[in-house]
mmCIF file of C-alpha atoms in Angstrom:
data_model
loop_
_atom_site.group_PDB
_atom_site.id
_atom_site.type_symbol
_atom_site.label_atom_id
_atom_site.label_comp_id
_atom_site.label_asym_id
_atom_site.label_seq_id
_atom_site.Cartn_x
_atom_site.Cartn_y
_atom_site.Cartn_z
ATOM 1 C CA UNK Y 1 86.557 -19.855 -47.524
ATOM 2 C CA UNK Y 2 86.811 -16.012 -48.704
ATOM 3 C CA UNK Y 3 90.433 -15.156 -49.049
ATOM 4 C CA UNK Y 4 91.695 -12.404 -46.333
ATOM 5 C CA UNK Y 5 91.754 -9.005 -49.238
ATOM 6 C CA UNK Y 6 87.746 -10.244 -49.700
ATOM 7 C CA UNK Y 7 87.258 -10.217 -45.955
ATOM 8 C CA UNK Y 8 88.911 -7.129 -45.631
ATOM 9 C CA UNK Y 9 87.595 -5.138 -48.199
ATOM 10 C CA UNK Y 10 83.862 -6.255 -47.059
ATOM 11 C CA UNK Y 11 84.979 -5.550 -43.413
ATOM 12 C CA UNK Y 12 86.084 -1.723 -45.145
ATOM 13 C CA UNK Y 13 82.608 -1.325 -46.981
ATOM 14 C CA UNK Y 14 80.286 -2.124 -43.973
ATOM 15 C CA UNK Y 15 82.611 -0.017 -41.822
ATOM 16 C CA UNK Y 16 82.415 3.009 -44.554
ATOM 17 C CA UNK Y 17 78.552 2.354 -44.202
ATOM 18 C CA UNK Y 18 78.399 2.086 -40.889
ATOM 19 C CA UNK Y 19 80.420 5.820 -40.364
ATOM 20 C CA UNK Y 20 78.414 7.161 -42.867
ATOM 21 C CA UNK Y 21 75.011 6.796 -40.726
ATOM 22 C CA UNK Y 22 77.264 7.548 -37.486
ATOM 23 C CA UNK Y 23 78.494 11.016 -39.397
ATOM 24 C CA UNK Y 24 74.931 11.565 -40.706
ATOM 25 C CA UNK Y 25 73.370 10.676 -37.249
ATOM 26 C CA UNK Y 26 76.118 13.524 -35.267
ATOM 27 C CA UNK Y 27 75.106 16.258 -38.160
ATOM 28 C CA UNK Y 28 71.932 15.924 -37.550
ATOM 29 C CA UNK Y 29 71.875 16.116 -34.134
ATOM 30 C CA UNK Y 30 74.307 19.000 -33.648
ATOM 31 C CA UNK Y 31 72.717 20.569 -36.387
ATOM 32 C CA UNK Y 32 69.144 20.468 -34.277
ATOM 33 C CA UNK Y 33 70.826 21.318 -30.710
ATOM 34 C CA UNK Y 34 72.722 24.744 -32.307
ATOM 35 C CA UNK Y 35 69.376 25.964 -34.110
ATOM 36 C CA UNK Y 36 67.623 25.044 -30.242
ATOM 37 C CA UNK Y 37 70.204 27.288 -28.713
ATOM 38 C CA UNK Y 38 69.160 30.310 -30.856
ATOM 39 C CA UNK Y 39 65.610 29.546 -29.850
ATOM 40 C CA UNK Y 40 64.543 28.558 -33.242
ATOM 41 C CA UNK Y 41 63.802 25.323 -34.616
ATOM 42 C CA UNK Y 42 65.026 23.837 -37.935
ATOM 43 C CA UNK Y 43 62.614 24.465 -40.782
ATOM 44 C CA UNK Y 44 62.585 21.576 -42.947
ATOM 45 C CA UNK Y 45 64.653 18.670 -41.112
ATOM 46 C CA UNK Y 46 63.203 15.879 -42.989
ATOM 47 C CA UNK Y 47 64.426 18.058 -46.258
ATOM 48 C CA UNK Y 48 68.122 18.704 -44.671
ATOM 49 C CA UNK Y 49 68.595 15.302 -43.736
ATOM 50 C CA UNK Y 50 67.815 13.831 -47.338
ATOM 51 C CA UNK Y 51 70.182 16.327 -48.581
ATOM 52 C CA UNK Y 52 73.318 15.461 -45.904
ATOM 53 C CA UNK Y 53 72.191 11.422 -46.341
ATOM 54 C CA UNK Y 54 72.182 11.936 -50.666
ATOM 55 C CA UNK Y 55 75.853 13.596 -49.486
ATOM 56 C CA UNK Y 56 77.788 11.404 -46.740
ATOM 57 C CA UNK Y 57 76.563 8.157 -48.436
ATOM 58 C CA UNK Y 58 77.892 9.407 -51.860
ATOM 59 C CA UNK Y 59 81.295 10.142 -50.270
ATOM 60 C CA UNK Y 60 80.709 6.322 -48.304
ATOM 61 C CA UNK Y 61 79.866 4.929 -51.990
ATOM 62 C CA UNK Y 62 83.222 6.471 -53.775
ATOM 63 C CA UNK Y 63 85.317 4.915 -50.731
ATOM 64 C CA UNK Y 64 83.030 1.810 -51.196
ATOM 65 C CA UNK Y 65 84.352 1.614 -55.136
ATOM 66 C CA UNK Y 66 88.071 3.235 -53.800
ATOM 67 C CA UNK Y 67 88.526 -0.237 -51.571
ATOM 68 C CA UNK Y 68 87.417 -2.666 -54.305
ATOM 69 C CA UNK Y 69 89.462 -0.833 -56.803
ATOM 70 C CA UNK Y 70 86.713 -0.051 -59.056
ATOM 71 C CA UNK Y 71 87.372 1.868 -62.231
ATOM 72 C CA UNK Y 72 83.740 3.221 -64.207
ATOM 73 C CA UNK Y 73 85.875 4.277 -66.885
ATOM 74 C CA UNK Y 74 86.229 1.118 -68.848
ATOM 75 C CA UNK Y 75 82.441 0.516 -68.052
ATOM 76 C CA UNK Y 76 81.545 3.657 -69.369
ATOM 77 C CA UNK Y 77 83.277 3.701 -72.350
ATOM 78 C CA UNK Y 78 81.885 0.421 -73.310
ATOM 79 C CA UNK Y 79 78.189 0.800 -72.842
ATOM 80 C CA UNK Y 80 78.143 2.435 -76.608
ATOM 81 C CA UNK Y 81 74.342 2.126 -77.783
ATOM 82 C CA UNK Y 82 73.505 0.340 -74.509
ATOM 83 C CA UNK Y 83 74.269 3.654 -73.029
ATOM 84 C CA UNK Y 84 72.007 5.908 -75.096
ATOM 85 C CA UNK Y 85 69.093 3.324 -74.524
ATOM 86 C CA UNK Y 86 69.877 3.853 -70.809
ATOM 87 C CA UNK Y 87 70.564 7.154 -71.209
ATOM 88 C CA UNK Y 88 67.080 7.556 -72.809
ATOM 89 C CA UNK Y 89 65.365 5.346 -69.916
ATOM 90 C CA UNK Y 90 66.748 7.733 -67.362
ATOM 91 C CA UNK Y 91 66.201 11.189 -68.998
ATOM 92 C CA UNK Y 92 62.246 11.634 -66.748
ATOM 93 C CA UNK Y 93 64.302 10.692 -63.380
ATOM 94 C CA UNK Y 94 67.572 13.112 -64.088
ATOM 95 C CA UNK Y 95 65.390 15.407 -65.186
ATOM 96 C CA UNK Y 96 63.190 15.001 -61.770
ATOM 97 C CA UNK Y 97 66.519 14.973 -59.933
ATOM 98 C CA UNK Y 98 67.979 18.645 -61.656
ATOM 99 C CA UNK Y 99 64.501 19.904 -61.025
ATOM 100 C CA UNK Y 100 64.689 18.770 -57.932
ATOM 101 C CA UNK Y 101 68.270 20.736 -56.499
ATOM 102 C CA UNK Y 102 66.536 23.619 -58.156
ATOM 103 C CA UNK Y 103 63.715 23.321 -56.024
ATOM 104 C CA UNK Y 104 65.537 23.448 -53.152
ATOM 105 C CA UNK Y 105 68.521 25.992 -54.034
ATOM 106 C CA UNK Y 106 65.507 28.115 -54.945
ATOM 107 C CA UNK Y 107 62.831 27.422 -51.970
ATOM 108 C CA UNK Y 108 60.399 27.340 -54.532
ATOM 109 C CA UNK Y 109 58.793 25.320 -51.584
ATOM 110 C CA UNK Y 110 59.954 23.999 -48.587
ATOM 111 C CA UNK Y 111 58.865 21.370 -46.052
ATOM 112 C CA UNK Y 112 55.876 22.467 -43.698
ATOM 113 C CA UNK Y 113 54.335 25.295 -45.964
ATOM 114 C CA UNK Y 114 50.821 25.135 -47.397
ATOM 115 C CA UNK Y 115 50.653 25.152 -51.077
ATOM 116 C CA UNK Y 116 48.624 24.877 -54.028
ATOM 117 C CA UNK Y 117 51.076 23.165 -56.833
ATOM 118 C CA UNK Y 118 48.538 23.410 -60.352
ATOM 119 C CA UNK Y 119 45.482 22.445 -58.828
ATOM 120 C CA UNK Y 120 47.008 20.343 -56.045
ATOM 121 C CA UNK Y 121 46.612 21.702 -52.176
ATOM 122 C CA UNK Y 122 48.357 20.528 -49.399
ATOM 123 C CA UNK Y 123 51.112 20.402 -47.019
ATOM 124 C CA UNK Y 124 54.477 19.945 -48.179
ATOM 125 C CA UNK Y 125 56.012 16.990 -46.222
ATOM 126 C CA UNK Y 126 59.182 16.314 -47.484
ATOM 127 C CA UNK Y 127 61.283 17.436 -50.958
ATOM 128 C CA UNK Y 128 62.984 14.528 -52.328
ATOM 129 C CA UNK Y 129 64.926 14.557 -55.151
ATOM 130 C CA UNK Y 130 62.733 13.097 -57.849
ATOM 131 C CA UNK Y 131 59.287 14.235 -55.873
ATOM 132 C CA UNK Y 132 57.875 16.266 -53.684
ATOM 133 C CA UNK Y 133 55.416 14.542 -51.351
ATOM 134 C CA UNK Y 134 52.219 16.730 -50.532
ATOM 135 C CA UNK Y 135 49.660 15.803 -47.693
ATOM 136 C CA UNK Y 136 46.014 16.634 -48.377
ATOM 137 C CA UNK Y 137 43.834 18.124 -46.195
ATOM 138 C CA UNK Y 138 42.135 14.711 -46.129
ATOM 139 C CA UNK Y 139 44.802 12.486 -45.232
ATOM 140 C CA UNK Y 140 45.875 11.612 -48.811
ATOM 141 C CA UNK Y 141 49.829 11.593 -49.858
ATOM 142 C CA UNK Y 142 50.453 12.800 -53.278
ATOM 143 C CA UNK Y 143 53.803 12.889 -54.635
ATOM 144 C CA UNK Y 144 54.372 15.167 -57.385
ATOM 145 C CA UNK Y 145 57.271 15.232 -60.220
ATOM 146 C CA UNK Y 146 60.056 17.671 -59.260
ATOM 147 C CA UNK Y 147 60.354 18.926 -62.802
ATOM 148 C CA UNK Y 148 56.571 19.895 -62.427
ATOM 149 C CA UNK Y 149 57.241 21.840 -59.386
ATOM 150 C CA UNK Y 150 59.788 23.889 -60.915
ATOM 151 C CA UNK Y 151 58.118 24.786 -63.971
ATOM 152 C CA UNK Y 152 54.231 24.682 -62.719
ATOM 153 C CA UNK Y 153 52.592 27.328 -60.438
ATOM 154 C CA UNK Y 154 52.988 27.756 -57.171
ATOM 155 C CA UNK Y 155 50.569 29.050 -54.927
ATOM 156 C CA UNK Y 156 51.513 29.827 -51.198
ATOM 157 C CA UNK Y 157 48.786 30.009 -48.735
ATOM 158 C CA UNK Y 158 49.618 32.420 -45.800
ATOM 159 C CA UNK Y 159 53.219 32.919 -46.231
ATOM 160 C CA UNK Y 160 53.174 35.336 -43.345
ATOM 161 C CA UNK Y 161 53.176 35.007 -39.972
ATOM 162 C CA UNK Y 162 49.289 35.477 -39.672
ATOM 163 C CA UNK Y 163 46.234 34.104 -41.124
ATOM 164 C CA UNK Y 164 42.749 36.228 -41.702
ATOM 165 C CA UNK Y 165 39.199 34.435 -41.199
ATOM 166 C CA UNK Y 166 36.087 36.077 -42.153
ATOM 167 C CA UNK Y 167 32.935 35.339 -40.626
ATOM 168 C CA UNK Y 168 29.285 36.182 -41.878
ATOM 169 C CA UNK Y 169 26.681 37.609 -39.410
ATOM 170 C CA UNK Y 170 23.281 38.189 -41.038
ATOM 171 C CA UNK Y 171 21.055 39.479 -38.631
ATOM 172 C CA UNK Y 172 17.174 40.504 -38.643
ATOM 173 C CA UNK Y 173 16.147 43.751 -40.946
ATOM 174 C CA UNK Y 174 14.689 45.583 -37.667
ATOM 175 C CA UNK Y 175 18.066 45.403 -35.990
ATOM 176 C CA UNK Y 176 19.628 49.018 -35.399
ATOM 177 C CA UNK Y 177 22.748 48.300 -37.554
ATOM 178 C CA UNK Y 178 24.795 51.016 -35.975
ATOM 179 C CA UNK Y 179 24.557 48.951 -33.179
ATOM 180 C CA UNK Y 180 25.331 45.387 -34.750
ATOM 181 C CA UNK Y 181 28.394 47.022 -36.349
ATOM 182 C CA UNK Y 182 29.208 48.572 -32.757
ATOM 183 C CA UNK Y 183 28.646 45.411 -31.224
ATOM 184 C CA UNK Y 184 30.809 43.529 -33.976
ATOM 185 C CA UNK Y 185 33.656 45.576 -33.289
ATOM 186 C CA UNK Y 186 33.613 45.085 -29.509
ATOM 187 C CA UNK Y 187 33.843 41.740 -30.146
ATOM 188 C CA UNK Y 188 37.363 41.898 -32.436
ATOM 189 C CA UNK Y 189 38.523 44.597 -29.814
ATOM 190 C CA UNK Y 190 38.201 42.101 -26.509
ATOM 191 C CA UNK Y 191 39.175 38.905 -28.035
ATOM 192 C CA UNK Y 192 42.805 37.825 -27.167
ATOM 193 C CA UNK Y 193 43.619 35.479 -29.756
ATOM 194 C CA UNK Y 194 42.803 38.156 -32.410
ATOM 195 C CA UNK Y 195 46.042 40.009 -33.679
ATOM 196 C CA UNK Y 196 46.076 43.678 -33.117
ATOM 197 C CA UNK Y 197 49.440 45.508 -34.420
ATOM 198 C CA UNK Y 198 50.139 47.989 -37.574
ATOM 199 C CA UNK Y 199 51.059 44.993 -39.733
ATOM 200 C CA UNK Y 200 47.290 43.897 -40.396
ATOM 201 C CA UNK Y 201 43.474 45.386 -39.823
ATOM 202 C CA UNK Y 202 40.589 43.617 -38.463
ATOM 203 C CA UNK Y 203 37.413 44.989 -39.181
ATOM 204 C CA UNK Y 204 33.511 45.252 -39.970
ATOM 205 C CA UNK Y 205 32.159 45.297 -43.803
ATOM 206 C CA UNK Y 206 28.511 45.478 -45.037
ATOM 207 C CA UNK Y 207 28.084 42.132 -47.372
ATOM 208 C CA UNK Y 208 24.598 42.184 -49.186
ATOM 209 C CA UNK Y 209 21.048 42.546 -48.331
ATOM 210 C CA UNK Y 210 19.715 38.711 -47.993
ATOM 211 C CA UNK Y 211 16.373 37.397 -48.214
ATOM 212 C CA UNK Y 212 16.695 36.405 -44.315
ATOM 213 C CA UNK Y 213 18.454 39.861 -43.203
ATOM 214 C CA UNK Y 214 21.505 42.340 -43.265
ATOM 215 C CA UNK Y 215 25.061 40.662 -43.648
ATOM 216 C CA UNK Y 216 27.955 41.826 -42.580
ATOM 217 C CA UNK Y 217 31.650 40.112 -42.868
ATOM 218 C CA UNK Y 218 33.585 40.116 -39.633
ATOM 219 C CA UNK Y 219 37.518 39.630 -40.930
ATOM 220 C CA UNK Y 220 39.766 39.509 -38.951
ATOM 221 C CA UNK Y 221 43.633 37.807 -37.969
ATOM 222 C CA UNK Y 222 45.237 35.696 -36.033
ATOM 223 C CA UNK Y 223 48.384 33.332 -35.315
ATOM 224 C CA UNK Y 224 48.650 30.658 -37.688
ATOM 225 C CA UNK Y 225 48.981 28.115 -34.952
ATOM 226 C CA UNK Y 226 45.863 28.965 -33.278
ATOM 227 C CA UNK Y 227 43.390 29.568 -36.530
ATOM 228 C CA UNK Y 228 40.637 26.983 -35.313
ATOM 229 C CA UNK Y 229 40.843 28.175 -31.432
ATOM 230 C CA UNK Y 230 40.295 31.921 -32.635
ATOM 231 C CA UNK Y 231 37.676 30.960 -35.099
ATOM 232 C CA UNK Y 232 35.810 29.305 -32.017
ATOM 233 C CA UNK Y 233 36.051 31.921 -29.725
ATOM 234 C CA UNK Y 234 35.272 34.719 -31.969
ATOM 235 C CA UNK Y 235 32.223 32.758 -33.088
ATOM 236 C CA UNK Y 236 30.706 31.929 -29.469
ATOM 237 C CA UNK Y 237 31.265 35.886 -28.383
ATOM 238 C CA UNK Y 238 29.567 37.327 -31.367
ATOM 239 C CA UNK Y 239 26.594 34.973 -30.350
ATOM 240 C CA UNK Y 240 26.654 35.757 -26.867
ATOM 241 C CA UNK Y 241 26.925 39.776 -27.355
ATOM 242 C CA UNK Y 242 24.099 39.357 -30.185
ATOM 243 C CA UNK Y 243 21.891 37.760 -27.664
ATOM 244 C CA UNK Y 244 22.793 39.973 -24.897
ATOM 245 C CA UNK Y 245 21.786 43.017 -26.585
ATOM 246 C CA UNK Y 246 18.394 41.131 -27.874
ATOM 247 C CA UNK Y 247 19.681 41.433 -31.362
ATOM 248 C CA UNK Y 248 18.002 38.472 -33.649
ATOM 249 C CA UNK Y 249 19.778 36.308 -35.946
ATOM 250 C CA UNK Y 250 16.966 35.367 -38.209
ATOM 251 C CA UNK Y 251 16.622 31.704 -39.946
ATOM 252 C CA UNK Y 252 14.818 30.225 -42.866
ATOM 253 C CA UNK Y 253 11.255 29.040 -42.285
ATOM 254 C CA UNK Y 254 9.232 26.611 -44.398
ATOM 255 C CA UNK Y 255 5.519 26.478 -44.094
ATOM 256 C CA UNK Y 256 3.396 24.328 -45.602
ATOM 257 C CA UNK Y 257 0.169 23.932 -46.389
ATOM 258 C CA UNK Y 258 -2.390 21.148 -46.705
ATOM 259 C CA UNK Y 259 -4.857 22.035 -49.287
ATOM 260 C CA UNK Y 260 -7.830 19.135 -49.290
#
């Protein structure tokens, strides 16, 4: 039968546990509904919460050690070569871990923003503090070292509010191109989902003479949030105004020939 001071102490260090996800739980909450208030939304909550966890459990830990009466000191002092082995062992993980507190102190990157980390593109899902955890475009998680997100390149993808597309139009050498270009415009002008303020330009460029016909670029800008939506609907009105104003969009053709 455990005495009653090793009852109590392990009724203390579930207890301090137990608080600890209770305090961590209320932060995070209150946290959310005062950010909801303001009509904004938190930025990187899977980031904060690591951070508060990595702090209210260290404070549950040292009150954890307080209640048993644990001392490191001794421990420490007698790890002697033990400790420069382990010391050794854990240099790539501290090192991860400084890296890390840097990487978020700094933003370097931060949770939700599409980046290209030496070579690496994706979508930063969390920032722990030995990794950062990237999803690819194709559904694949990669976690990379802190240390080499802090001293690699960074490359952020659209780190503005809006996003530009560009769309080729080739269309048949007879065409009257003053038209096509008219036409093109027309298109950027009546579209809703395309952005029009001061802050960014849509408009028409000549490309290249192809072997199938005239191309022109059609760039243009648009929410972040709706990129695939304007894309579309851009795409099915330049169509429909090209074929309205009997305007061809000319394609490759094969022919072959049988020679008996």
């Amino acid at each position: 039968m455990l005495e009653p001071v090793i009852l109590k102490n392990i009724l203390f260090s579930i207890l301090a546990v137990v608080i600890a996800y209770i305090v961590h739980r209320i932060i995070m909450r209150s946290i959310n509904k005062f950010i909801s208030t303001l009509g904004k939304e938190v930025k990187a909550p899977k980031t904060l919460s690591l951070i508060l966890a990595f702090l209210i459990y260290g404070f549950a830990i040292a009150g954890i050690l307080a209640i048993w009466d644990v001392n490191l000191a001794p421990y420490l002092a007698g790890l002697g070569i033990s400790g420069i082995v382990i010391g050794l062992a854990l240099q790539e993980p501290l090192t991860n871990f400084m890296s890390g507190i840097l990487v978020l102190v700094t933003r370097k990157v931060f949770e939700g923003e599409v980046v290209d980390i030496d070579g690496l593109t994706g979508i930063v899902d969390i920032v722990k503090m030995n990794h950062v955890h990237l999803k690819t475009f194709d559904g694949k998680m990669i976690l990379i070292p802190n240390r080499k997100v802090w001293s690699g390149t960074v490359t952020k993808f659209w780190p503005g509010r809006y996003r530009r597309i560009d769309v080729d139009v080739t269309v048949d050498y007879s065409s009257d191109l003053d038209k096509v270009v008219s036409i093109l415009k027309k298109v950027l002008e009546e579209e809703p989902l395309v952005v029009k303020d001061n802050s960014v330009e849509n408009n028409v460029v000549f490309k290249s003479f192809d072997s199938n016909g005239v191309v022109y670029t059609v760039r243009f800008w648009t929410e972040k949030e709706t990129y695939f939506d304007t894309l579309n609907a851009v795409a099915h009105r330049i169509k429909s105004e090209i074929d309205k104003n009997g305007i061809k969009i000319p394609f490759s053709i094969v022919e072959v020939k049988l020679v008996k």
